[in-house]
């Protein structure tokens, strides 16, 4: 009976969380939450988190972490934004994607070949990229080719978003890159003994994460119309929180599912929106998000160990 | 009477899942007595020792020391009861100096107001090392820089420093060079004179007969015999050790080797530092090639190297069909090789993942469409096929691996390779920890694969299964092949053990 | 006579190791010496002036204390990234005690140490109880501590003030000779605790092999808390010296406090790599002085601190990480 309980709790936990958040803020904010404009706001908050998560989920499935995404998207946006003045929209997109891909590969390469933990590598890269951004932009906002603003039109933005998500979902679910990433998270040694080229798939995961960082940069520039040096501050943590809140395990593995990312992003978007609508100060909002991150991770680990323990008892 | 018995084990039972690791084991060690404990791998002797050392707890039964009830909560606790142990599960902390390791967890006598008198510890450690005959080992050296032999010596001195009533030594002699082995034998003699007892585990039967007063033989979790060392010889002990019931008909019936002429895999001069050296052999089509050796002979490392998981310094493994050398596991996969590693739960299976994902992991090429997409339909079919063909007892293919019994896990582990179109399978301990029924089933599948022309390299700690299944048997000792025996009149346990030891 | 021969072999072997140890120590010292000569040449001899050396020492003091704190906490295998945020909180609370409560130096020092010790022990206790991986706990805790700091900061701004400033009071701790005296005393204490008490041995045992350490009777929970408390003391000293030197530490947001521990992090990784040659506490000082010197020279060479110095900081973390992980064979996530 207890065994059933924990298994169920583990499964419905993200959905339940979303419901609770929606109910709480429906009460606190009333109708303000459900206006058309506000719902659009929520979706606009959710889109970058989903896209960033669609790349980072490969890294997370392996049990690693990518702390460089925020700085990476600022750097790719800056470089591509500067180039866009000459190269136009297409050049902007290509350079942003390529720069993201290369930076991601760099992360993966150092992790795989030199065995420096991903946390350390990506933090170090993040510091470097932030510095480069502030050098290139001189601390000021950068103006970009106006043609890029076209990306922010709903007829462009939403279809692109949906296509990107579908493609990434497909790669995660139905190709070796996704399957092996989950296997590496389950047990890297087993993967190696079963003939997976572990280093290669680590590099691929970080490359995808970096590239999606580039995509988020493109979207951000599209909606802002320029690049600010603080763009993407804190972004990787939002993505990570969304993934963990949605139920993707901190240590990766086969429980890493795409729908959990979207659930988590939705939850986070409602949370942030609700906090803003309730006029909570930004520091308090950081506090709340920190506490939610910690308690969610704690709860998912707790539920999982309970569930596994009860299953073992059943066997004995 | 009981006062003369330093240590007693009464009716100990220990289960791991459905396996009976220790089945009603009773053992008595008198004062000043040196007892040998011997058995094949998996006979339950290590389990027994780890229970005495406080690493594991028995499911039932009791232990007595000096007539008092004894149920150790931890290795530290066993030390407090004056039982000193050198066992494989315990070790040393590499990041600390030798002297600190000797007194880790019991530095109280050296501590005044919270300050540890490290000089005093090093002095005392050096004194102990000198007293027991290892004056060249310095207490200030960092443990991580020691060789395997030196580490074992530190563990030995640590156990001796307890002034134990009972000293347990688990396979320590293999790690020692000849001269240090002599020192150990002197130490054992000294303890005996002081009325202290020793329980010794080693694979070297001759040595055991020479050192001990009596020998207890274990097999399949039970004590099968006990002999006075003066009245027995190595031959008798070996027979008792392996003399299992061979009446089961699950092995091959034919008594001669049979395989194709075509060489499928050629290994030449393969060498991996500290593991094995200059290993050369040919594997033929449809041949079952066995590899056996004692625990430090390098057989499992060889299996890893053949599949490219372990790096080698020199030599080559070549698949002759395409004349390609195997360098990495992914390349080995492409060359139609398969590998079942020794440690099922740590190296082979994702224990928290589903049966389906575990089946698909090494067989991913089977379930991908031409466009490179993993097909759910094909994965479902493949995992159902493994479950059905290998008779895996489970509710569904989505069930987590950890909820299966050991035998069923092993069926999945082997089945997912055997169902593929492979030319060469490397099987390391394919029947480790499974019961007779599953064993017989696995042997049947191996016979079928052989008939289909698949070549197999079987590495195993169980000699009877190698003798029962192989065409050729390579005997390794200290990392080198010392003999290759073909199925025929020479294929007996006595001949092989003779070479192996 | 097999016995004696082989023993002699082993002895020479051991001696050989000692010799190569001396050689390696020599090489490292030589490399550091050459590095300093190069640094000195790079800035045209401006490095080896009394005033510059004093300024290098002054700016190494804070980093060194942080690295000494890491020696106890990170050595256990707990990479707690929230120490940066904790230290910012500590500096501010120390400052408040010193100025607004008129407690002077004792208030500053005791306030800082109390905050870092309490919060670090709290962190370790929660990590133990909740089993959350240390790195992710560190991130979450950073958000919480940063939020607390910036809540204080914006409360100050709301009433038209700023985060606490020492003005002219209690500034002596941050400059020579006081800071050097504190550093030397701190180093002696760190060396002593790390090498002569169960706290140092315990934290090394935990980081090296937790399972074996536990079986040998090391109390994991107790050791973690004790080592955390000791590490906290050094982080507290770092906060006090930093507050005294800077006068005001403005709370950060958006995980920027993690960036503030990057130089010590690089120094710690380098210290771990040099551990086989010097004692960890000594190599902690050596590496943080070396790394601080490099940044000092970069400043002398007019390398902008906000941009290229930060790039070099990131690179040095990577390089030091690579050096310290050279012999790692296990699984790294």
PDB file of C-alpha atoms in Angstrom, chain C residues 158-278:
ATOM      1  CA  UNK C 158      14.467  52.623   0.843  1.00  0.00           C
ATOM      2  CA  UNK C 159      15.379  54.823   3.809  1.00  0.00           C
ATOM      3  CA  UNK C 160      17.965  56.685   1.756  1.00  0.00           C
ATOM      4  CA  UNK C 161      21.014  54.838   3.039  1.00  0.00           C
ATOM      5  CA  UNK C 162      23.386  52.258   1.688  1.00  0.00           C
ATOM      6  CA  UNK C 163      24.741  48.954   2.915  1.00  0.00           C
ATOM      7  CA  UNK C 164      26.749  49.450   6.081  1.00  0.00           C
ATOM      8  CA  UNK C 165      30.076  51.193   5.668  1.00  0.00           C
ATOM      9  CA  UNK C 166      32.913  51.146   8.156  1.00  0.00           C
ATOM     10  CA  UNK C 167      33.846  54.734   7.197  1.00  0.00           C
ATOM     11  CA  UNK C 168      37.120  55.246   9.044  1.00  0.00           C
ATOM     12  CA  UNK C 169      36.571  52.767  11.835  1.00  0.00           C
ATOM     13  CA  UNK C 170      38.079  49.311  12.035  1.00  0.00           C
ATOM     14  CA  UNK C 171      40.047  49.720   8.828  1.00  0.00           C
ATOM     15  CA  UNK C 172      43.328  48.531  10.360  1.00  0.00           C
ATOM     16  CA  UNK C 173      42.583  44.828   9.959  1.00  0.00           C
ATOM     17  CA  UNK C 174      42.687  45.073   6.197  1.00  0.00           C
ATOM     18  CA  UNK C 175      46.121  46.655   5.845  1.00  0.00           C
ATOM     19  CA  UNK C 176      49.658  45.791   6.920  1.00  0.00           C
ATOM     20  CA  UNK C 177      50.888  44.974   9.433  1.00  0.00           C
ATOM     21  CA  UNK C 178      47.648  43.768  11.082  1.00  0.00           C
ATOM     22  CA  UNK C 179      46.460  41.718   8.132  1.00  0.00           C
ATOM     23  CA  UNK C 180      49.838  39.990   7.823  1.00  0.00           C
ATOM     24  CA  UNK C 181      49.871  39.173  11.521  1.00  0.00           C
ATOM     25  CA  UNK C 182      46.355  37.771  11.290  1.00  0.00           C
ATOM     26  CA  UNK C 183      47.361  35.765   8.227  1.00  0.00           C
ATOM     27  CA  UNK C 184      50.408  34.237   9.918  1.00  0.00           C
ATOM     28  CA  UNK C 185      48.456  33.387  13.054  1.00  0.00           C
ATOM     29  CA  UNK C 186      45.643  31.956  10.913  1.00  0.00           C
ATOM     30  CA  UNK C 187      48.059  29.874   8.891  1.00  0.00           C
ATOM     31  CA  UNK C 188      49.673  28.434  12.000  1.00  0.00           C
ATOM     32  CA  UNK C 189      46.261  27.539  13.385  1.00  0.00           C
ATOM     33  CA  UNK C 190      45.156  26.032  10.071  1.00  0.00           C
ATOM     34  CA  UNK C 191      48.349  24.005   9.787  1.00  0.00           C
ATOM     35  CA  UNK C 192      47.894  22.799  13.333  1.00  0.00           C
ATOM     36  CA  UNK C 193      44.207  21.883  12.967  1.00  0.00           C
ATOM     37  CA  UNK C 194      44.720  20.254   9.601  1.00  0.00           C
ATOM     38  CA  UNK C 195      47.717  18.166  10.616  1.00  0.00           C
ATOM     39  CA  UNK C 196      47.396  17.635  14.339  1.00  0.00           C
ATOM     40  CA  UNK C 197      43.738  17.071  15.116  1.00  0.00           C
ATOM     41  CA  UNK C 198      41.063  14.562  14.240  1.00  0.00           C
ATOM     42  CA  UNK C 199      39.252  17.337  12.340  1.00  0.00           C
ATOM     43  CA  UNK C 200      41.921  17.573   9.652  1.00  0.00           C
ATOM     44  CA  UNK C 201      42.447  13.827   9.417  1.00  0.00           C
ATOM     45  CA  UNK C 202      38.725  13.227   9.477  1.00  0.00           C
ATOM     46  CA  UNK C 203      37.989  15.579   6.602  1.00  0.00           C
ATOM     47  CA  UNK C 204      40.835  14.103   4.543  1.00  0.00           C
ATOM     48  CA  UNK C 205      39.593  10.591   5.285  1.00  0.00           C
ATOM     49  CA  UNK C 206      36.053  11.557   4.249  1.00  0.00           C
ATOM     50  CA  UNK C 207      37.144  13.061   0.976  1.00  0.00           C
ATOM     51  CA  UNK C 208      39.503  10.213   0.166  1.00  0.00           C
ATOM     52  CA  UNK C 209      37.265   7.249   0.865  1.00  0.00           C
ATOM     53  CA  UNK C 210      34.104   7.774   2.850  1.00  0.00           C
ATOM     54  CA  UNK C 211      33.117   4.098   3.018  1.00  0.00           C
ATOM     55  CA  UNK C 212      36.449   2.917   4.396  1.00  0.00           C
ATOM     56  CA  UNK C 213      36.647   5.870   6.771  1.00  0.00           C
ATOM     57  CA  UNK C 214      33.250   4.997   8.177  1.00  0.00           C
ATOM     58  CA  UNK C 215      34.166   1.343   8.627  1.00  0.00           C
ATOM     59  CA  UNK C 216      37.348   2.364  10.412  1.00  0.00           C
ATOM     60  CA  UNK C 217      35.241   4.254  12.918  1.00  0.00           C
ATOM     61  CA  UNK C 218      35.276   7.841  11.688  1.00  0.00           C
ATOM     62  CA  UNK C 219      31.959   9.449  12.662  1.00  0.00           C
ATOM     63  CA  UNK C 220      30.948  10.951   9.321  1.00  0.00           C
ATOM     64  CA  UNK C 221      28.272  13.358  10.569  1.00  0.00           C
ATOM     65  CA  UNK C 222      30.277  14.724  13.467  1.00  0.00           C
ATOM     66  CA  UNK C 223      33.425  15.115  11.415  1.00  0.00           C
ATOM     67  CA  UNK C 224      31.569  17.031   8.716  1.00  0.00           C
ATOM     68  CA  UNK C 225      30.096  19.480  11.193  1.00  0.00           C
ATOM     69  CA  UNK C 226      33.388  19.995  13.016  1.00  0.00           C
ATOM     70  CA  UNK C 227      35.348  20.537   9.820  1.00  0.00           C
ATOM     71  CA  UNK C 228      32.587  22.834   8.577  1.00  0.00           C
ATOM     72  CA  UNK C 229      32.862  24.901  11.738  1.00  0.00           C
ATOM     73  CA  UNK C 230      36.633  25.205  11.387  1.00  0.00           C
ATOM     74  CA  UNK C 231      36.335  26.081   7.708  1.00  0.00           C
ATOM     75  CA  UNK C 232      33.681  28.597   8.719  1.00  0.00           C
ATOM     76  CA  UNK C 233      36.111  30.308  11.099  1.00  0.00           C
ATOM     77  CA  UNK C 234      38.536  30.931   8.245  1.00  0.00           C
ATOM     78  CA  UNK C 235      35.779  32.146   5.942  1.00  0.00           C
ATOM     79  CA  UNK C 236      34.707  34.450   8.769  1.00  0.00           C
ATOM     80  CA  UNK C 237      38.222  35.847   9.110  1.00  0.00           C
ATOM     81  CA  UNK C 238      38.274  36.377   5.359  1.00  0.00           C
ATOM     82  CA  UNK C 239      34.983  38.297   5.580  1.00  0.00           C
ATOM     83  CA  UNK C 240      36.251  40.438   8.470  1.00  0.00           C
ATOM     84  CA  UNK C 241      39.519  41.313   6.714  1.00  0.00           C
ATOM     85  CA  UNK C 242      37.645  41.990   3.497  1.00  0.00           C
ATOM     86  CA  UNK C 243      35.123  44.295   5.189  1.00  0.00           C
ATOM     87  CA  UNK C 244      37.915  46.106   6.995  1.00  0.00           C
ATOM     88  CA  UNK C 245      39.896  46.488   3.771  1.00  0.00           C
ATOM     89  CA  UNK C 246      37.011  47.499   1.502  1.00  0.00           C
ATOM     90  CA  UNK C 247      34.936  49.432   4.030  1.00  0.00           C
ATOM     91  CA  UNK C 248      31.712  48.356   2.387  1.00  0.00           C
ATOM     92  CA  UNK C 249      30.616  45.098   0.793  1.00  0.00           C
ATOM     93  CA  UNK C 250      27.518  45.566  -1.315  1.00  0.00           C
ATOM     94  CA  UNK C 251      25.252  42.487  -1.446  1.00  0.00           C
ATOM     95  CA  UNK C 252      24.994  40.897  -4.890  1.00  0.00           C
ATOM     96  CA  UNK C 253      22.177  39.200  -6.714  1.00  0.00           C
ATOM     97  CA  UNK C 254      21.876  36.810  -9.594  1.00  0.00           C
ATOM     98  CA  UNK C 255      24.556  34.405  -8.331  1.00  0.00           C
ATOM     99  CA  UNK C 256      27.276  37.002  -8.714  1.00  0.00           C
ATOM    100  CA  UNK C 257      28.603  36.016  -5.310  1.00  0.00           C
ATOM    101  CA  UNK C 258      29.799  32.785  -6.893  1.00  0.00           C
ATOM    102  CA  UNK C 259      32.060  34.823  -9.135  1.00  0.00           C
ATOM    103  CA  UNK C 260      33.609  36.375  -6.034  1.00  0.00           C
ATOM    104  CA  UNK C 261      35.047  33.015  -4.955  1.00  0.00           C
ATOM    105  CA  UNK C 262      36.526  32.194  -8.335  1.00  0.00           C
ATOM    106  CA  UNK C 263      40.068  33.327  -7.609  1.00  0.00           C
ATOM    107  CA  UNK C 264      40.165  31.330  -4.354  1.00  0.00           C
ATOM    108  CA  UNK C 265      38.621  28.404  -6.203  1.00  0.00           C
ATOM    109  CA  UNK C 266      41.410  28.463  -8.786  1.00  0.00           C
ATOM    110  CA  UNK C 267      43.953  28.775  -5.992  1.00  0.00           C
ATOM    111  CA  UNK C 268      42.415  25.853  -4.131  1.00  0.00           C
ATOM    112  CA  UNK C 269      42.483  23.638  -7.213  1.00  0.00           C
ATOM    113  CA  UNK C 270      46.130  24.559  -7.732  1.00  0.00           C
ATOM    114  CA  UNK C 271      46.823  23.824  -4.065  1.00  0.00           C
ATOM    115  CA  UNK C 272      45.282  20.369  -4.458  1.00  0.00           C
ATOM    116  CA  UNK C 273      47.521  19.747  -7.449  1.00  0.00           C
ATOM    117  CA  UNK C 274      50.574  20.771  -5.405  1.00  0.00           C
ATOM    118  CA  UNK C 275      49.454  18.713  -2.421  1.00  0.00           C
ATOM    119  CA  UNK C 276      51.934  15.933  -3.038  1.00  0.00           C
ATOM    120  CA  UNK C 277      54.745  18.414  -2.712  1.00  0.00           C
ATOM    121  CA  UNK C 278      53.679  20.765   0.041  1.00  0.00           C
TER     122      UNK C 278
END
